[in-house]
XYZ file of N, CA and C in Angstrom:
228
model
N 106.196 102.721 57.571
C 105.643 101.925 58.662
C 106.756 101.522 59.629
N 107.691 102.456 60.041
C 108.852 102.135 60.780
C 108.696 101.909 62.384
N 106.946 102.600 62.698
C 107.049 101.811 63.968
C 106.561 100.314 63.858
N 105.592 99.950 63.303
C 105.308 98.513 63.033
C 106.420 97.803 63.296
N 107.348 97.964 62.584
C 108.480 97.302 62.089
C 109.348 97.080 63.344
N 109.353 98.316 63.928
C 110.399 98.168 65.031
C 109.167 97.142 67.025
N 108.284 97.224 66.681
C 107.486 96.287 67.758
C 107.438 97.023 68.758
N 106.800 96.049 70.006
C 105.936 96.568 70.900
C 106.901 97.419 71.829
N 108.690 96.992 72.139
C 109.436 97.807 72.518
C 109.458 98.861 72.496
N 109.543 99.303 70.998
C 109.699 100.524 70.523
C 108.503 101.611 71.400
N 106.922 100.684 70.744
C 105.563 101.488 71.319
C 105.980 101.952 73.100
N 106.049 100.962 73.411
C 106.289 100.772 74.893
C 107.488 102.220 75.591
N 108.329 101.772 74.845
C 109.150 103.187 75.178
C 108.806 104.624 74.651
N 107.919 105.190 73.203
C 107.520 105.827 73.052
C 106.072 106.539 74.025
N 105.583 105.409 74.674
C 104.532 105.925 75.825
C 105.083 106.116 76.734
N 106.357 105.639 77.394
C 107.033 106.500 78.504
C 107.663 107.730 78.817
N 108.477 108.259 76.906
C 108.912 109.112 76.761
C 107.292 110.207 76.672
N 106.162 109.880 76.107
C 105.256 111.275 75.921
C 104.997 111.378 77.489
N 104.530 110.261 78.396
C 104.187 110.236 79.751
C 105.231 111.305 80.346
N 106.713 111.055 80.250
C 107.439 111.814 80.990
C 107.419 113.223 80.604
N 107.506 113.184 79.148
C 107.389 114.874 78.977
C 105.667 115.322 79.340
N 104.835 114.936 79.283
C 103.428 115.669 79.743
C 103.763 115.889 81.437
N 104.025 114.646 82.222
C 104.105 114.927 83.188
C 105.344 115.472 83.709
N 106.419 115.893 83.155
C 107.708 116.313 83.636
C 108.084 115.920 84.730
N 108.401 114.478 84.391
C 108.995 113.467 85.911
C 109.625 112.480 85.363
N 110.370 111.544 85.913
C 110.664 110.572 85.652
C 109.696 109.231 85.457
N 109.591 108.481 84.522
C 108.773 107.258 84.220
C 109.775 105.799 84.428
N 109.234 105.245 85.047
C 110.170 104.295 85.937
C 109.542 102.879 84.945
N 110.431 102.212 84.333
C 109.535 100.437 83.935
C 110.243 99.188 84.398
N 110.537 99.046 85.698
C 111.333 97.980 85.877
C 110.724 96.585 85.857
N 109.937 96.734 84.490
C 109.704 95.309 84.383
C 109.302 95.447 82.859
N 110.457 95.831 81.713
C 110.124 96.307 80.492
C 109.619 94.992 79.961
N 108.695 95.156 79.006
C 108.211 94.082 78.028
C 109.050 93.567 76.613
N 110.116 94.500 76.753
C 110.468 94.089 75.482
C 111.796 93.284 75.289
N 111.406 91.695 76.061
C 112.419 90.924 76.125
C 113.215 90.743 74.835
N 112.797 90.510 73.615
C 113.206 90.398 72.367
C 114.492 91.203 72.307
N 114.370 92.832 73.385
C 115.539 93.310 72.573
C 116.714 93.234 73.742
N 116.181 92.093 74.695
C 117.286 91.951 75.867
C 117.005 92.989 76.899
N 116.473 94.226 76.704
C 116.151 94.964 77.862
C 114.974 94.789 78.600
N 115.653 94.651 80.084
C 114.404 94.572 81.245
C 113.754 95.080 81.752
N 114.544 96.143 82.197
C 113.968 98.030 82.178
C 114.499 98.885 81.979
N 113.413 100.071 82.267
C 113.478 101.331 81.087
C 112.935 102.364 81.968
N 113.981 103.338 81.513
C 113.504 104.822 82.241
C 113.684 105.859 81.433
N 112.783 107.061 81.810
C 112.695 108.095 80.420
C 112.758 108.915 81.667
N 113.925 109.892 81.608
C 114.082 111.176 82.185
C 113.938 112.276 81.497
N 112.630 113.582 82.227
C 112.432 114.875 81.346
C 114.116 115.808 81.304
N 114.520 115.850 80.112
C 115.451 117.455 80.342
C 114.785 118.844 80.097
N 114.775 119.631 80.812
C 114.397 120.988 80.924
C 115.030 122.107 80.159
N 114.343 122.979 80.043
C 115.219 124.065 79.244
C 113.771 125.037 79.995
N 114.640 125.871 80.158
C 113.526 127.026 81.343
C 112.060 126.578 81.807
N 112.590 125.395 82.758
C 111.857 124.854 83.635
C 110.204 124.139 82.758
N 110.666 124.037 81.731
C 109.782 122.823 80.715
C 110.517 122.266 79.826
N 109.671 120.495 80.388
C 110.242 119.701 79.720
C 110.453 119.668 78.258
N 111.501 119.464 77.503
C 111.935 119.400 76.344
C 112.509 118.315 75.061
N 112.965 117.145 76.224
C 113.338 116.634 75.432
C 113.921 115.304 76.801
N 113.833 114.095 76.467
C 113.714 112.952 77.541
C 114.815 112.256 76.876
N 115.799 111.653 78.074
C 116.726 110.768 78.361
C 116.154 109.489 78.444
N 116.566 108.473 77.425
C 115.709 107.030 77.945
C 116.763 106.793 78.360
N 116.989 105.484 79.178
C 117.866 104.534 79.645
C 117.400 103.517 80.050
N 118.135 102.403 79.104
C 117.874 100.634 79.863
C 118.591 100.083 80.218
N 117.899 98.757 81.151
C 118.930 98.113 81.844
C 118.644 96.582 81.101
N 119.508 95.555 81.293
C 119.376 94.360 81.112
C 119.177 93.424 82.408
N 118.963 93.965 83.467
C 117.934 93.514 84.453
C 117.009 94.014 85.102
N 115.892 93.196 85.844
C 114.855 93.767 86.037
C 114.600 94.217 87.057
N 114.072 95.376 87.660
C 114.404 95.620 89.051
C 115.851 96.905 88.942
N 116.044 97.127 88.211
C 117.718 97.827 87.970
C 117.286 99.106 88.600
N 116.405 99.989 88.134
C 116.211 101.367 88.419
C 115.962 101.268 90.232
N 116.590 101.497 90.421
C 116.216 101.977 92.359
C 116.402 103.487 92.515
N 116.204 103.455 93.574
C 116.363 104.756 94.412
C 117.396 105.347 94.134
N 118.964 104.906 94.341
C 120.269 105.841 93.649
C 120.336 105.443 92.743
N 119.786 105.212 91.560
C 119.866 105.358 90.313
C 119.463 106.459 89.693
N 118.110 106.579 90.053
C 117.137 107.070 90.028
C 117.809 108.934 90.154
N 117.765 109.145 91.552
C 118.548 110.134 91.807
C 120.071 110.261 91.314
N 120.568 109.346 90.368
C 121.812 110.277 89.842
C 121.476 110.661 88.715
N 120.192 109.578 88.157
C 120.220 110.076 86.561
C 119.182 111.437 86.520
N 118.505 111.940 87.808
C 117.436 112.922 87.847
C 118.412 114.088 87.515
């Protein structure tokens, strides 16, 4: 029961990572829910391997609002 265990963070980032790989885009959360673990937001970038998605980059921030526009585009 290791997602139970780990909480709604965990869920929360696991629906961004399937979102990003179905849709092969970036999933943007600058307003993460999962204060408990100090992060504010959260982004799941698709990596490609012959032009399908394969496997997603999360990254958080400890403020909210963090992901902008050149962020965005360096981590794409």
């Amino acid at each position: 029961m290791l997602h139970g265990q780990l909480g709604f963070g965990f869920t929360q980032a696991l629906q961004e990572i399937e979102r990003a790989l179905r849709e092969g885009r970036p999933v943007i959360e600058n307003d993460f829910a999962a204060a408990r673990s100090g992060f504010k937001a959260a982004a799941a970038f698709p990596i490609r391997k012959a032009g399908e998605a394969c496997a997603v980059l999360m990254v958080y921030a400890n403020e909210r609002g963090w992901f902008g526009r050149n962020e965005v585009a360096l981590l794409e």
